[in-house]
PDB file of C-alpha atoms in Angstrom:
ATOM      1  CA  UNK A   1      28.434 -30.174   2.585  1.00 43.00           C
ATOM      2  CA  UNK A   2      27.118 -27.985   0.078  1.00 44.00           C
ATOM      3  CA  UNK A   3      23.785 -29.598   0.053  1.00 45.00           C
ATOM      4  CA  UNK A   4      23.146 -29.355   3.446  1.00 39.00           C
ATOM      5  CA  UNK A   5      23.717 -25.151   3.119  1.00 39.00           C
ATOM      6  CA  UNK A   6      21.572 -25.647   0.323  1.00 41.00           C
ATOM      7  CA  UNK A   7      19.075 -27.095   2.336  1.00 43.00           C
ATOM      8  CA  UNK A   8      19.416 -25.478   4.984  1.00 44.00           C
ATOM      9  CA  UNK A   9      19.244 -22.132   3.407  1.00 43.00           C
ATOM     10  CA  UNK A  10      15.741 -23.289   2.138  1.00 42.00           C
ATOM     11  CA  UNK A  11      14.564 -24.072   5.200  1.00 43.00           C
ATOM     12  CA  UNK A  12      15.211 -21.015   7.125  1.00 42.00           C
ATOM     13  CA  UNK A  13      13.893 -18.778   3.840  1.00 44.00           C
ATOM     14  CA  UNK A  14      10.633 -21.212   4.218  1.00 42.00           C
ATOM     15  CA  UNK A  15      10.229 -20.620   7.834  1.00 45.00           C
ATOM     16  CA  UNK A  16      10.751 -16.822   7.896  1.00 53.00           C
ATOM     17  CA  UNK A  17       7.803 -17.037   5.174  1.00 61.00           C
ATOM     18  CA  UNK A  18       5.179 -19.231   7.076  1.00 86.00           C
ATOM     19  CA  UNK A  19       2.852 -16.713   9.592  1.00 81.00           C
ATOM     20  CA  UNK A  20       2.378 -17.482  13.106  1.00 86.00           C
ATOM     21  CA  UNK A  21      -0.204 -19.660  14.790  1.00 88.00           C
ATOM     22  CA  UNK A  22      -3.290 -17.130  15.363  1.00 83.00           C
ATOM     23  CA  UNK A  23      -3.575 -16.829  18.687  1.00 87.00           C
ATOM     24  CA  UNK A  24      -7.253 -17.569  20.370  1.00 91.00           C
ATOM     25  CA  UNK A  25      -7.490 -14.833  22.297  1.00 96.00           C
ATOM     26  CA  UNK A  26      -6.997 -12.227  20.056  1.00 97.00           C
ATOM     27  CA  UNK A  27      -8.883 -11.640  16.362  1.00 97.00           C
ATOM     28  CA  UNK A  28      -6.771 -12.275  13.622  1.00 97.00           C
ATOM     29  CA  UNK A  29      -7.246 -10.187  10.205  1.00 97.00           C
ATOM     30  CA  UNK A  30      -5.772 -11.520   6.741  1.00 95.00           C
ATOM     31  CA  UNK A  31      -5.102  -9.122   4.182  1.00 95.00           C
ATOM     32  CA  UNK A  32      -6.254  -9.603   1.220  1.00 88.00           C
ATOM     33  CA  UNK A  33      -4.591  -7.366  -2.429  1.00 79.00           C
ATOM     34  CA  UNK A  34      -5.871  -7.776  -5.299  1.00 77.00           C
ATOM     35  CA  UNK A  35      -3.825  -8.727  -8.590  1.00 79.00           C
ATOM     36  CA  UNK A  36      -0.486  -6.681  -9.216  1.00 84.00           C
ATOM     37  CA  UNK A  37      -1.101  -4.389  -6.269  1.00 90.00           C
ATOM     38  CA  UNK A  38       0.460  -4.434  -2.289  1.00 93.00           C
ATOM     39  CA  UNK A  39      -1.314  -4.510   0.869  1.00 95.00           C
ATOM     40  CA  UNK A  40       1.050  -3.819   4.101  1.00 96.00           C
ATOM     41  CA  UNK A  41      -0.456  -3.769   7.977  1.00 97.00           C
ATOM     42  CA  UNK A  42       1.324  -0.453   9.372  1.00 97.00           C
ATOM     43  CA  UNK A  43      -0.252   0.549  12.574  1.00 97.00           C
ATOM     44  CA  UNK A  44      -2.779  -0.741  15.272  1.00 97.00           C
ATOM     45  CA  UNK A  45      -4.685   2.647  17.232  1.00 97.00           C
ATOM     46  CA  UNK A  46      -1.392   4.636  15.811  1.00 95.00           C
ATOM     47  CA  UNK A  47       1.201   2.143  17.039  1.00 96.00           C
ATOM     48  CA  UNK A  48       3.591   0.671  14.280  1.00 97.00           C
ATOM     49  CA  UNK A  49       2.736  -2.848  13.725  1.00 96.00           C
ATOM     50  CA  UNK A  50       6.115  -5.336  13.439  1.00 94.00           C
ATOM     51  CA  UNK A  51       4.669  -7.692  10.706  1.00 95.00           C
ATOM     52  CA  UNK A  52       2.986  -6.365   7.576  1.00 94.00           C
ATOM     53  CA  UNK A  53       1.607  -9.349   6.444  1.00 95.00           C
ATOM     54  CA  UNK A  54      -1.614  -9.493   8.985  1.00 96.00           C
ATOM     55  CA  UNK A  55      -2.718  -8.106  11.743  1.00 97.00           C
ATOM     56  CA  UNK A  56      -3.794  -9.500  15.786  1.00 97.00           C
ATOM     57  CA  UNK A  57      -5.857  -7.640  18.051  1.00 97.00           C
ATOM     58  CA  UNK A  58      -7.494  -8.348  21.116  1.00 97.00           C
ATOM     59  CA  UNK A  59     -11.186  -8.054  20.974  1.00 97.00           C
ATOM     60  CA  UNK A  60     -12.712  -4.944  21.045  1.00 97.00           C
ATOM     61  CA  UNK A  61     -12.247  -1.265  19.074  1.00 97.00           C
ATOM     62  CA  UNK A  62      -9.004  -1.119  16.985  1.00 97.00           C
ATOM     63  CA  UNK A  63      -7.929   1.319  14.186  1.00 97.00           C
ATOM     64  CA  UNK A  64      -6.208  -0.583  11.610  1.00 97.00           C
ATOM     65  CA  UNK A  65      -3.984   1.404   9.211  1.00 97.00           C
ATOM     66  CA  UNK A  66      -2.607  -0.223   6.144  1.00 97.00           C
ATOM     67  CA  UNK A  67      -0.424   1.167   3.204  1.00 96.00           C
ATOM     68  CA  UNK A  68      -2.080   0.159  -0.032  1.00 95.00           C
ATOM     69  CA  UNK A  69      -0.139   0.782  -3.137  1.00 94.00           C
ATOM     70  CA  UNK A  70      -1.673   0.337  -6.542  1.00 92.00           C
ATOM     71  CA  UNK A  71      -1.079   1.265 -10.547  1.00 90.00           C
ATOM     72  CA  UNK A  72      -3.980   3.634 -11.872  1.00 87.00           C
ATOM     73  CA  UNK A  73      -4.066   3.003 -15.625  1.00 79.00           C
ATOM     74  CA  UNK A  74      -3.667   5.517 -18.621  1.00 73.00           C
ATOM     75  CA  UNK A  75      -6.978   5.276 -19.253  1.00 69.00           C
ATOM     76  CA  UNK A  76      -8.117   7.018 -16.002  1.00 63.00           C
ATOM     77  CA  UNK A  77      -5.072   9.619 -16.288  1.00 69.00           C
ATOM     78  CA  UNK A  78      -4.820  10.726 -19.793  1.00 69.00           C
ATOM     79  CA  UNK A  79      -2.862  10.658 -23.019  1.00 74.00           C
ATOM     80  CA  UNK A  80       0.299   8.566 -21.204  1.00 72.00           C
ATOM     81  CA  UNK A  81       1.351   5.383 -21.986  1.00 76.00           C
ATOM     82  CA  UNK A  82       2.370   3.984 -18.403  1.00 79.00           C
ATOM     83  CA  UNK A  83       0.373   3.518 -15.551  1.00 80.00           C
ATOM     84  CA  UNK A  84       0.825   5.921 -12.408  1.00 84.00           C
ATOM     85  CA  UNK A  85       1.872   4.115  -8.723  1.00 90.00           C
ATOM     86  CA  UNK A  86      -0.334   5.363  -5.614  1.00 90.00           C
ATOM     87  CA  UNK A  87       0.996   4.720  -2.179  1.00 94.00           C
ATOM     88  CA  UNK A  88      -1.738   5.274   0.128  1.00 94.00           C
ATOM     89  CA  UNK A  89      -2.211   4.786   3.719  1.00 96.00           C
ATOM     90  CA  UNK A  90      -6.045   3.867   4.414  1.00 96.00           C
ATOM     91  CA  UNK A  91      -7.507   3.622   7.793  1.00 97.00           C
ATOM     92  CA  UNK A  92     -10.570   1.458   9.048  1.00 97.00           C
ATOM     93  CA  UNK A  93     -11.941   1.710  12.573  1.00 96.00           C
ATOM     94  CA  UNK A  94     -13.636  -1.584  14.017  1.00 96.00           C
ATOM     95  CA  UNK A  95     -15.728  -1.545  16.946  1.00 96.00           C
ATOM     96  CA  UNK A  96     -16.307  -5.150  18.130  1.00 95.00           C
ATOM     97  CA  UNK A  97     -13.359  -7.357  17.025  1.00 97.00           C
ATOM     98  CA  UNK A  98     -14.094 -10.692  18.720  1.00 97.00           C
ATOM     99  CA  UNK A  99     -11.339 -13.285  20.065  1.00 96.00           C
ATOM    100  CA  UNK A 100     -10.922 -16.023  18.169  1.00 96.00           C
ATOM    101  CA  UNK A 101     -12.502 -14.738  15.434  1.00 97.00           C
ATOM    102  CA  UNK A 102     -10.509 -14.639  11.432  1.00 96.00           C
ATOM    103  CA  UNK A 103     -11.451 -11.524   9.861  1.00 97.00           C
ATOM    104  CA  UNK A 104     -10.226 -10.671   6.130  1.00 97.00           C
ATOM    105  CA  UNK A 105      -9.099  -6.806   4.962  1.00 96.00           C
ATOM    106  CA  UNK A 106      -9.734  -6.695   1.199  1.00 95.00           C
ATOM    107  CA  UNK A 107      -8.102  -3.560  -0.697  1.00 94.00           C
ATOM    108  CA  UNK A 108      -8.670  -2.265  -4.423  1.00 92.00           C
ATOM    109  CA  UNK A 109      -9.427   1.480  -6.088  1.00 90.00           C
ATOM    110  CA  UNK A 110     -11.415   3.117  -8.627  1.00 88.00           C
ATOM    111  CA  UNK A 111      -9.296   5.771 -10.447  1.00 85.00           C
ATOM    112  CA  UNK A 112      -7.189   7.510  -8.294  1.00 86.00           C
ATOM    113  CA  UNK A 113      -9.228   6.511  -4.900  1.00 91.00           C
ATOM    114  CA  UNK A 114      -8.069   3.524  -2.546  1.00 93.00           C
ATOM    115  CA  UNK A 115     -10.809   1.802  -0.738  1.00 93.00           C
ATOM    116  CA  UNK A 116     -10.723  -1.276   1.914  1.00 95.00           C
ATOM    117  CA  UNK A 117     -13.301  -3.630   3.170  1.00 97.00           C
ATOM    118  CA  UNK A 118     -13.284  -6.181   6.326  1.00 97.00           C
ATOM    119  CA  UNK A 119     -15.310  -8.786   6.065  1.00 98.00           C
ATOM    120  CA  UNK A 120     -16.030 -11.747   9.121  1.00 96.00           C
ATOM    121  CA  UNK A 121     -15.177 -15.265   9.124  1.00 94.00           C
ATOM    122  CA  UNK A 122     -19.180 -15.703   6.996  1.00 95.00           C
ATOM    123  CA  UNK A 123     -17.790 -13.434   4.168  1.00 96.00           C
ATOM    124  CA  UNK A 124     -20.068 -10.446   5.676  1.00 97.00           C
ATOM    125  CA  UNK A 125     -19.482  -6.702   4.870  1.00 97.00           C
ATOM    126  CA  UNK A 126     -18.350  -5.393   8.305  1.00 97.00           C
ATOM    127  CA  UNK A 127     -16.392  -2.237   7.853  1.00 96.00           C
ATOM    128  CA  UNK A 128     -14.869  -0.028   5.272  1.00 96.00           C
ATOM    129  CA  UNK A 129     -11.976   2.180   5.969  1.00 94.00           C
ATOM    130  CA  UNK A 130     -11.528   5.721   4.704  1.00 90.00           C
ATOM    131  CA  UNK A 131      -8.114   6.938   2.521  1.00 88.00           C
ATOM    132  CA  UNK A 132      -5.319   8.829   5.097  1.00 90.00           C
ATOM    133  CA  UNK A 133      -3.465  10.001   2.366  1.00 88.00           C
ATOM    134  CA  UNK A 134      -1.889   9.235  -0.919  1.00 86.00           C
ATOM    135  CA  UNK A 135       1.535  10.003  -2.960  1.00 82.00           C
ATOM    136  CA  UNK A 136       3.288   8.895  -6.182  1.00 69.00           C
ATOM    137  CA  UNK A 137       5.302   6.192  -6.218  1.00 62.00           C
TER     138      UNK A 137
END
């Protein structure tokens, strides 16, 4: 009995993990942190978006806005001996998201400043979004 909860247990933790099937009518974007930092999907044209891990929009012109929260290091603040959190909501308007199509929302900083880049389903530059705001964490 108790391995079956056991198992059980790990299969319903492994299935709330796994993302949905992208759907072919809509563009599907990936999002993409880099090391020891967190990437979130928050809104779609200013509506809240229910799952942070990616985002699914139907072709077209979409704002996507995404909280990005990174560690700046000492080096870029001064004489401290911890690195300081951001929490930063960056926003990135898109005019021709195409169905079908896998796009991929890379986020990182310089200093203090957040930045994020979507790139197609060839790797190509596409869009770059512009900070909405920033706090400690």
């Amino acid at each position: 009995m108790r391995a079956l909860l056991v198992a059980a247990s790990l299969l319903l933790i492994s299935a709330c993990s796994t993302l949905p099937a992208p759907d072919p009518n809509q563009a599907w974007i990936d999002l993409t942190p880099y090391d020891n930092t967190s990437l979130h999907a928050l809104q779609v044209d200013e509506r809240d978006w229910a799952d942070s891990r990616y985002f699914e929009v139907p072709p077209g012109s979409h704002e996507l806005t995404v909280r990005y929260q990174f560690p700046v290091t000492p080096s870029n603040i001064g004489p401290v001996d911890e690195p300081l959190w951001r929490d930063c909501q960056v926003k990135l308007t898109f005019k021709d998201f195409s169905a079908g199509q896998r796009y991929q929302l890379q986020a990182g900083s310089i200093g203090f400043r957040p930045w994020i880049k979507l790139y197609d389903h060839q790797q190509k530059l596409v869009g770059q979004g512009l900070p909405a705001g920033c706090q400690h964490s």
